[in-house]
Amino acid sequence: MPTRRISELPVPREESFRSPLHDPRTAVVLGRWLGLCVLLCFATGLVSHVLQNPPGWIRGLLPSRPVDGYRITQGLHVISGIAAVPLLGAKLWTVYPKLFAWPPVRGVRHALERLGIALLVAALLLELFTGLLNTLQWYPWPFPFRQTHFWLGWIATGGLLLHVAAKAPAIAANWRRVRPGLAERRAFLGGVAAAVGAVTLVTAGQSVPWLSRFDLLAPRRPDLGPQGLPVNRTAAQAGTVRVPPDWRLHVVGPRGYTLSLHELGQLPQYECELPIACVEGWSASARWTGVRVRDLLERVGAPESARVRVTSLEADGPYRVTEIEPAYSRDPLTLLALRVNGEVLAPDHGFPARIIAPNRPGVLQTKWVSRLEVLG
Ligand SMILES: Nc1nc2c(c(=O)[nH]1)N[C@H]1C(S)=C(S)[C@@H](COP(=O)(O)O)O[C@H]1N2
Ligand SMILES: [Mo]
């Protein structure tokens, strides 16, 4: 067989791709599903971002109810993000012959449109890839995850809206089904829907309790872990948090005081069922027992509107120090928990004391608490 150099091989043209599924109608149907996932993922991502570090003006507005709010929005964030992966794959397959369009540029407008699509595709691929690895707690890159994921989200969503605007005529022309439809298209879309259903089914169990038995591919089972609850960062990972034998809770404020673990146990104890809803995609409910944070704050003479800074025994780490807004610290369900599911907190769950509050990201449910400080 004569060998040919790559440069001699015929270059494919858009017309070389014969499948009838490289057509605008298929692209529009897939685009609708994908667009919906991207918008849902973006909106729920914004909620998560704002809850994790609220800009000053919004701080007083964040609600501590519904109790499961963050669990639901973050569950949807990860579910819609994972569903977008097969949808994006199918959408790109449908349109990729356009990469070989000739001439590659037909004028300024066309050039801008192609550039916009390149940016949109790159941002979406990177966004879904970093998000997926984040659910595995794997950060094999030098840039900070959250800021990058946040800004890529804006670029991808902005790019999507521009893309929809630029393609509006083609979208409108192919919005409605024409009969008789293509059998190939029905089969292809059915296959894509099955793939979306399958990846959703085997991962959604990490945040949807009644799907937990199908949770084959998700990195977490919400019911596996010490005391029936997963651990995101163990005491060992946090630099083996050493609880001194003379540990005391320091409450700093107008009438500051300290309490030993025994004394904390003597205060009125409350019990509540609240979830840990991790930003990395899993959530799990547990029964917590401990002292109300608002009781501790009343005793120290904190004003109603005071924010509270929580410090952990952890030597360092991004969540060593966190802040609680008044809506949360005054909520009767917000506890300095001493027990979980009927047992004294395991070291990995934050022994001797941890914060648990409703409608909050897991990252703010500070473990190994040593100090509560009233901020003006
Ligand atoms: N001090 C401290 N508290 C922390 C963390 C941490 O790294 N340090 N991780 C947080 C995260 S990301 C989550 S999801 C929850 C998990 O709580 P659990 O390990 O008890 O399930 O703890 C939070 N509290
Ligand atoms: Mo987390």
Short mmCIF file of C-alpha atoms and ligand atoms in Angstrom, two decimals:
data_model
loop_
_atom_site.label_atom_id
_atom_site.label_comp_id
_atom_site.label_asym_id
_atom_site.label_seq_id
_atom_site.Cartn_x
_atom_site.Cartn_y
_atom_site.Cartn_z
CA MET A 1 0.00 0.00 0.00
CA PRO A 2 1.52 3.33 -0.95
CA THR A 3 2.06 5.58 2.02
CA ARG A 4 0.84 9.13 1.93
CA ARG A 5 1.91 12.02 4.05
CA ILE A 6 -0.71 13.57 6.27
CA SER A 7 -0.50 16.76 4.28
CA GLU A 8 -1.59 14.82 1.20
CA LEU A 9 -4.70 13.34 2.78
CA PRO A 10 -7.93 14.94 1.64
CA VAL A 11 -9.12 17.55 4.10
CA PRO A 12 -12.71 16.90 5.08
CA ARG A 13 -15.24 19.58 4.26
CA GLU A 14 -18.47 20.29 6.06
CA GLU A 15 -20.26 18.42 3.27
CA SER A 16 -18.15 15.28 3.86
CA PHE A 17 -20.18 14.49 6.97
CA ARG A 18 -23.21 12.65 5.74
CA SER A 19 -25.27 11.89 8.85
CA PRO A 20 -28.65 13.66 8.74
CA LEU A 21 -28.19 14.34 12.46
CA HIS A 22 -25.66 17.10 11.84
CA ASP A 23 -28.68 19.31 11.26
CA PRO A 24 -30.12 22.42 12.91
CA ARG A 25 -33.23 20.68 14.30
CA THR A 26 -31.13 18.17 16.29
CA ALA A 27 -28.87 21.00 17.43
CA VAL A 28 -31.89 23.01 18.60
CA VAL A 29 -33.45 20.14 20.58
CA LEU A 30 -30.13 19.34 22.30
CA GLY A 31 -29.43 23.05 22.73
CA ARG A 32 -32.69 23.51 24.63
CA TRP A 33 -31.85 20.75 27.10
CA LEU A 34 -28.26 21.89 27.47
CA GLY A 35 -29.25 25.55 27.80
CA LEU A 36 -31.69 24.66 30.57
CA CYS A 37 -29.01 22.72 32.46
CA VAL A 38 -26.47 25.53 32.07
CA LEU A 39 -28.90 28.19 33.29
CA LEU A 40 -29.98 26.08 36.27
CA CYS A 41 -26.36 25.30 37.09
CA PHE A 42 -25.41 28.98 36.82
CA ALA A 43 -28.27 30.20 39.02
CA THR A 44 -27.65 27.60 41.73
CA GLY A 45 -23.92 28.25 41.50
CA LEU A 46 -24.53 31.95 42.17
CA VAL A 47 -26.55 31.03 45.27
CA SER A 48 -23.66 28.93 46.52
CA HIS A 49 -21.11 31.62 45.80
CA VAL A 50 -23.11 34.31 47.57
CA LEU A 51 -23.76 32.11 50.61
CA GLN A 52 -20.08 31.24 50.88
CA ASN A 53 -18.80 34.75 50.79
CA PRO A 54 -21.58 37.26 50.76
CA PRO A 55 -20.84 40.76 49.53
CA GLY A 56 -21.39 43.28 52.34
CA TRP A 57 -24.74 44.63 51.16
CA ILE A 58 -26.36 41.21 50.99
CA ARG A 59 -25.16 39.91 54.35
CA GLY A 60 -28.18 41.05 56.31
CA LEU A 61 -30.57 39.58 53.73
CA LEU A 62 -29.49 35.95 53.72
CA PRO A 63 -32.26 33.79 55.18
CA SER A 64 -31.76 30.82 57.50
CA ARG A 65 -34.86 29.16 56.04
CA PRO A 66 -35.89 26.94 54.40
CA VAL A 67 -33.73 24.61 56.45
CA ASP A 68 -32.94 22.48 53.39
CA GLY A 69 -32.55 25.40 50.97
CA TYR A 70 -28.83 25.06 50.33
CA ARG A 71 -29.06 21.30 50.23
CA ILE A 72 -31.57 21.60 47.38
CA THR A 73 -29.81 24.32 45.39
CA GLN A 74 -26.40 22.69 45.67
CA GLY A 75 -27.88 19.26 44.88
CA LEU A 76 -29.43 20.76 41.73
CA HIS A 77 -26.15 22.48 40.89
CA VAL A 78 -24.23 19.22 40.81
CA ILE A 79 -27.07 17.25 39.17
CA SER A 80 -27.52 19.78 36.35
CA GLY A 81 -23.75 20.06 35.88
CA ILE A 82 -23.34 16.30 35.53
CA ALA A 83 -26.35 16.07 33.18
CA ALA A 84 -24.75 18.77 31.02
CA VAL A 85 -21.71 16.55 30.30
CA PRO A 86 -23.42 14.03 27.95
CA LEU A 87 -25.60 16.84 26.54
CA LEU A 88 -22.57 18.93 25.65
CA GLY A 89 -20.91 15.87 24.09
CA ALA A 90 -23.98 15.20 21.93
CA LYS A 91 -24.37 18.87 20.97
CA LEU A 92 -20.73 19.16 19.94
CA TRP A 93 -21.00 15.96 17.90
CA THR A 94 -24.04 17.34 16.09
CA VAL A 95 -22.32 20.55 15.05
CA TYR A 96 -18.64 19.60 14.72
CA PRO A 97 -18.70 19.31 10.90
CA LYS A 98 -18.96 23.10 10.96
CA LEU A 99 -15.33 23.13 12.09
CA PHE A 100 -14.50 22.19 8.51
CA ALA A 101 -16.65 24.86 6.89
CA TRP A 102 -14.96 26.51 3.93
CA PRO A 103 -14.01 29.30 3.74
CA PRO A 104 -13.39 29.37 7.49
CA VAL A 105 -14.30 33.02 7.70
CA ARG A 106 -16.95 34.70 5.59
CA GLY A 107 -16.71 38.19 6.96
CA VAL A 108 -16.48 40.09 10.22
CA ARG A 109 -19.83 38.95 11.56
CA HIS A 110 -19.10 35.32 10.85
CA ALA A 111 -15.61 35.62 12.36
CA LEU A 112 -17.03 37.12 15.56
CA GLU A 113 -19.66 34.42 15.77
CA ARG A 114 -17.07 31.65 15.42
CA LEU A 115 -14.82 33.31 17.98
CA GLY A 116 -17.76 33.54 20.38
CA ILE A 117 -18.53 29.85 19.90
CA ALA A 118 -14.88 28.93 20.50
CA LEU A 119 -14.93 30.87 23.75
CA LEU A 120 -18.28 29.38 24.79
CA VAL A 121 -17.17 25.81 24.11
CA ALA A 122 -13.82 26.29 25.85
CA ALA A 123 -15.43 27.89 28.91
CA LEU A 124 -18.14 25.21 29.13
CA LEU A 125 -15.69 22.32 28.78
CA LEU A 126 -13.36 23.75 31.40
CA GLU A 127 -16.26 24.62 33.71
CA LEU A 128 -17.76 21.13 33.61
CA PHE A 129 -14.35 19.50 33.92
CA THR A 130 -13.25 21.52 36.95
CA GLY A 131 -16.67 21.09 38.56
CA LEU A 132 -16.63 17.33 38.07
CA LEU A 133 -13.14 17.00 39.54
CA ASN A 134 -14.25 19.20 42.42
CA THR A 135 -16.92 16.66 43.36
CA LEU A 136 -14.01 14.20 43.67
CA GLN A 137 -12.15 16.70 45.86
CA TRP A 138 -9.35 16.59 43.31
CA TYR A 139 -7.67 19.88 42.47
CA PRO A 140 -4.84 19.07 40.02
CA TRP A 141 -4.31 22.67 38.92
CA PRO A 142 -2.44 25.68 40.24
CA PHE A 143 -5.34 28.18 40.16
CA PRO A 144 -7.88 28.71 42.93
CA PHE A 145 -10.93 26.57 42.15
CA ARG A 146 -13.80 28.68 43.38
CA GLN A 147 -12.89 32.01 41.77
CA THR A 148 -12.01 30.29 38.48
CA HIS A 149 -15.24 28.29 38.49
CA PHE A 150 -17.20 31.45 39.29
CA TRP A 151 -15.75 33.56 36.48
CA LEU A 152 -15.88 30.73 33.93
CA GLY A 153 -19.56 30.40 34.86
CA TRP A 154 -20.15 34.03 33.87
CA ILE A 155 -18.18 33.61 30.62
CA ALA A 156 -20.03 30.41 29.71
CA THR A 157 -23.46 31.82 30.51
CA GLY A 158 -22.77 35.15 28.81
CA GLY A 159 -21.37 33.25 25.81
CA LEU A 160 -24.50 31.08 25.76
CA LEU A 161 -26.84 34.09 25.70
CA LEU A 162 -24.83 35.71 22.87
CA HIS A 163 -24.86 32.41 20.99
CA VAL A 164 -28.64 32.12 21.34
CA ALA A 165 -29.04 35.72 20.14
CA ALA A 166 -26.77 35.16 17.14
CA LYS A 167 -28.58 31.94 16.23
CA ALA A 168 -32.08 33.23 16.95
CA PRO A 169 -33.33 32.89 13.34
CA ALA A 170 -32.10 29.28 13.04
CA ILE A 171 -33.48 28.45 16.48
CA ALA A 172 -36.88 29.93 15.64
CA ALA A 173 -36.98 28.11 12.31
CA ASN A 174 -36.29 24.76 13.97
CA TRP A 175 -38.14 25.22 17.24
CA ARG A 176 -41.19 23.21 16.23
CA ARG A 177 -41.22 19.57 15.36
CA VAL A 178 -41.89 18.79 11.70
CA ARG A 179 -43.81 15.66 10.86
CA PRO A 180 -42.90 13.08 9.93
CA GLY A 181 -39.77 13.30 12.11
CA LEU A 182 -36.53 11.52 11.32
CA ALA A 183 -36.33 8.01 12.81
CA GLU A 184 -32.55 8.47 13.25
CA ARG A 185 -33.10 11.65 15.22
CA ARG A 186 -35.61 10.02 17.49
CA ALA A 187 -33.20 7.17 18.18
CA PHE A 188 -30.27 9.52 18.76
CA LEU A 189 -32.17 11.83 21.09
CA GLY A 190 -33.56 8.80 22.90
CA GLY A 191 -30.00 7.55 23.40
CA VAL A 192 -28.85 10.93 24.69
CA ALA A 193 -31.82 11.10 27.08
CA ALA A 194 -30.98 7.61 28.34
CA ALA A 195 -27.36 8.64 28.91
CA VAL A 196 -28.45 11.74 30.84
CA GLY A 197 -30.87 9.63 32.88
CA ALA A 198 -28.17 7.07 33.63
CA VAL A 199 -25.49 9.51 34.81
CA THR A 200 -28.10 11.32 36.89
CA LEU A 201 -29.40 8.13 38.45
CA VAL A 202 -25.97 6.81 39.48
CA THR A 203 -24.77 10.11 40.97
CA ALA A 204 -27.82 12.00 42.29
CA GLY A 205 -27.98 9.69 45.33
CA GLN A 206 -25.19 11.71 46.93
CA SER A 207 -27.73 14.44 47.62
CA VAL A 208 -31.16 12.84 47.03
CA PRO A 209 -31.77 10.36 49.87
CA TRP A 210 -34.26 8.11 48.05
CA LEU A 211 -31.82 7.61 45.18
CA SER A 212 -28.95 6.67 47.46
CA ARG A 213 -29.10 2.98 46.62
CA PHE A 214 -28.35 3.73 42.97
CA ASP A 215 -25.42 5.89 43.95
CA LEU A 216 -22.80 3.82 42.09
CA LEU A 217 -20.54 6.47 40.59
CA ALA A 218 -20.81 9.38 42.97
CA PRO A 219 -17.77 9.85 45.16
CA ARG A 220 -19.89 9.79 48.36
CA ARG A 221 -22.57 7.69 49.95
CA PRO A 222 -24.43 10.02 52.31
CA ASP A 223 -24.86 7.26 54.88
CA LEU A 224 -21.24 6.07 54.98
CA GLY A 225 -18.85 7.53 57.51
CA PRO A 226 -18.30 7.66 61.25
CA GLN A 227 -21.61 8.02 63.11
CA GLY A 228 -23.50 7.51 59.83
CA LEU A 229 -22.28 10.75 58.28
CA PRO A 230 -19.54 11.36 55.65
CA VAL A 231 -16.49 13.43 56.51
CA ASN A 232 -15.12 16.00 54.14
CA ARG A 233 -11.93 16.84 55.97
CA THR A 234 -10.82 14.50 58.71
CA ALA A 235 -9.12 15.59 61.90
CA ALA A 236 -5.91 14.06 60.51
CA GLN A 237 -6.20 16.00 57.23
CA ALA A 238 -6.73 19.16 59.23
CA GLY A 239 -3.30 18.57 60.79
CA THR A 240 -4.46 16.23 63.58
CA VAL A 241 -6.46 18.65 65.62
CA ARG A 242 -5.28 18.25 69.19
CA VAL A 243 -7.91 19.03 71.77
CA PRO A 244 -6.12 20.15 74.92
CA PRO A 245 -7.32 18.35 78.09
CA ASP A 246 -8.19 21.73 79.57
CA TRP A 247 -10.16 22.78 76.45
CA ARG A 248 -12.58 25.61 77.12
CA LEU A 249 -14.94 27.44 74.83
CA HIS A 250 -14.02 31.13 74.80
CA VAL A 251 -16.97 33.44 74.22
CA VAL A 252 -15.65 36.94 73.59
CA GLY A 253 -17.98 39.94 73.86
CA PRO A 254 -19.23 42.62 76.27
CA ARG A 255 -19.45 40.10 79.16
CA GLY A 256 -16.94 37.50 77.96
CA TYR A 257 -16.72 34.09 79.62
CA THR A 258 -15.34 30.62 79.12
CA LEU A 259 -16.99 27.22 79.56
CA SER A 260 -15.53 23.75 79.97
CA LEU A 261 -17.03 20.87 78.03
CA HIS A 262 -18.70 19.70 81.23
CA GLU A 263 -20.22 23.14 81.82
CA LEU A 264 -21.48 23.28 78.22
CA GLY A 265 -23.17 19.94 78.81
CA GLN A 266 -24.94 21.39 81.87
CA LEU A 267 -26.59 24.19 79.85
CA PRO A 268 -30.04 23.58 78.31
CA GLN A 269 -29.54 21.15 75.40
CA TYR A 270 -31.53 21.27 72.18
CA GLU A 271 -31.91 18.73 69.44
CA CYS A 272 -32.51 19.29 65.74
CA GLU A 273 -32.37 17.43 62.47
CA LEU A 274 -30.21 19.38 60.01
CA PRO A 275 -28.21 18.48 56.91
CA ILE A 276 -24.56 18.95 56.16
CA ALA A 277 -24.73 20.13 52.55
CA CYS A 278 -21.23 20.11 51.17
CA VAL A 279 -20.34 22.40 48.27
CA GLU A 280 -18.63 19.39 46.72
CA GLY A 281 -21.98 17.85 45.99
CA TRP A 282 -23.03 15.50 48.78
CA SER A 283 -25.47 16.16 51.57
CA ALA A 284 -26.68 14.17 54.52
CA SER A 285 -29.05 14.77 57.38
CA ALA A 286 -28.14 14.12 60.98
CA ARG A 287 -29.59 14.59 64.43
CA TRP A 288 -27.59 17.17 66.34
CA THR A 289 -27.66 17.96 70.06
CA GLY A 290 -26.03 20.90 71.77
CA VAL A 291 -26.34 24.43 73.05
CA ARG A 292 -28.14 27.13 71.11
CA VAL A 293 -25.72 29.71 69.75
CA ARG A 294 -28.27 32.43 70.52
CA ASP A 295 -28.27 31.42 74.21
CA LEU A 296 -24.47 31.71 74.29
CA LEU A 297 -24.73 35.13 72.63
CA GLU A 298 -27.40 36.39 75.00
CA ARG A 299 -25.25 35.38 77.95
CA VAL A 300 -22.27 37.35 76.60
CA GLY A 301 -24.47 40.42 76.06
CA ALA A 302 -24.18 40.50 72.26
CA PRO A 303 -26.43 43.02 70.50
CA GLU A 304 -29.17 41.47 68.30
CA SER A 305 -27.48 42.64 65.12
CA ALA A 306 -24.00 41.35 65.96
CA ARG A 307 -22.07 39.09 63.62
CA VAL A 308 -20.08 36.32 65.21
CA ARG A 309 -16.62 35.07 64.33
CA VAL A 310 -16.02 31.38 64.90
CA THR A 311 -12.48 30.05 65.31
CA SER A 312 -11.47 26.42 65.10
CA LEU A 313 -8.66 24.58 66.88
CA GLU A 314 -7.39 23.62 63.43
CA ALA A 315 -3.86 25.00 62.92
CA ASP A 316 -4.67 26.49 59.54
CA GLY A 317 -6.89 25.89 56.53
CA PRO A 318 -9.39 27.98 54.62
CA TYR A 319 -12.24 27.20 57.04
CA ARG A 320 -10.42 27.72 60.32
CA VAL A 321 -12.19 31.05 60.85
CA THR A 322 -15.76 31.67 59.66
CA GLU A 323 -18.46 34.23 60.37
CA ILE A 324 -22.13 33.84 61.22
CA GLU A 325 -24.67 36.48 60.24
CA PRO A 326 -27.37 37.41 62.79
CA ALA A 327 -30.15 35.66 60.82
CA TYR A 328 -28.29 32.39 61.42
CA SER A 329 -26.82 32.96 64.86
CA ARG A 330 -30.24 34.01 66.21
CA ASP A 331 -32.06 31.09 64.61
CA PRO A 332 -33.23 28.69 67.34
CA LEU A 333 -31.97 25.77 65.21
CA THR A 334 -28.38 27.00 65.12
CA LEU A 335 -26.41 24.98 67.61
CA LEU A 336 -22.97 24.61 69.00
CA ALA A 337 -23.38 20.86 68.68
CA LEU A 338 -21.76 18.44 71.14
CA ARG A 339 -23.42 15.27 69.87
CA VAL A 340 -24.49 13.77 66.56
CA ASN A 341 -26.95 10.92 66.03
CA GLY A 342 -27.00 10.30 69.76
CA GLU A 343 -23.23 10.06 70.30
CA VAL A 344 -20.53 12.45 71.42
CA LEU A 345 -19.02 13.98 68.26
CA ALA A 346 -16.29 11.81 66.73
CA PRO A 347 -12.97 13.66 66.22
CA ASP A 348 -13.67 13.74 62.47
CA HIS A 349 -17.04 15.42 63.05
CA GLY A 350 -15.52 18.19 65.14
CA PHE A 351 -15.10 17.03 68.76
CA PRO A 352 -15.49 18.72 71.20
CA ALA A 353 -17.94 21.18 69.57
CA ARG A 354 -19.02 22.27 66.11
CA ILE A 355 -21.40 24.73 64.51
CA ILE A 356 -24.52 23.44 62.77
CA ALA A 357 -26.95 25.94 61.24
CA PRO A 358 -29.87 25.66 58.80
CA ASN A 359 -29.64 26.61 55.09
CA ARG A 360 -25.86 26.97 55.04
CA PRO A 361 -23.02 25.48 52.97
CA GLY A 362 -21.10 22.69 54.71
CA VAL A 363 -17.88 24.69 54.56
CA LEU A 364 -19.33 27.11 57.10
CA GLN A 365 -20.36 24.38 59.60
CA THR A 366 -17.13 24.86 61.50
CA LYS A 367 -15.68 21.87 63.36
CA TRP A 368 -13.40 21.77 66.44
CA VAL A 369 -14.66 25.14 67.67
CA SER A 370 -12.59 26.92 70.32
CA ARG A 371 -13.85 30.48 70.22
CA LEU A 372 -16.95 32.57 69.47
CA GLU A 373 -16.29 36.27 69.17
CA VAL A 374 -18.93 38.97 68.94
CA LEU A 375 -18.11 41.48 66.19
CA GLY A 376 -19.61 44.94 66.66
N1 LIG B 1 -12.55 23.70 61.08
C1 LIG B 1 -13.07 23.15 59.97
N2 LIG B 1 -14.39 22.95 59.90
C2 LIG B 1 -14.95 22.40 58.79
C3 LIG B 1 -14.15 22.04 57.69
C4 LIG B 1 -12.75 22.27 57.78
O1 LIG B 1 -11.98 21.99 56.86
N3 LIG B 1 -12.26 22.83 58.94
N4 LIG B 1 -14.73 21.48 56.57
C5 LIG B 1 -16.12 21.86 56.34
C6 LIG B 1 -16.76 21.17 55.23
S1 LIG B 1 -16.19 21.53 53.69
C7 LIG B 1 -17.85 20.37 55.42
S2 LIG B 1 -18.73 19.77 54.10
C8 LIG B 1 -18.31 19.97 56.76
C9 LIG B 1 -18.39 18.48 56.83
O2 LIG B 1 -18.72 18.06 58.12
P1 LIG B 1 -18.49 16.57 58.55
O3 LIG B 1 -17.08 16.20 58.14
O4 LIG B 1 -18.72 16.47 60.01
O5 LIG B 1 -19.50 15.75 57.77
O6 LIG B 1 -17.44 20.45 57.76
C10 LIG B 1 -16.99 21.76 57.59
N5 LIG B 1 -16.28 22.20 58.75
MO MO B 2 -17.72 20.77 52.20
#
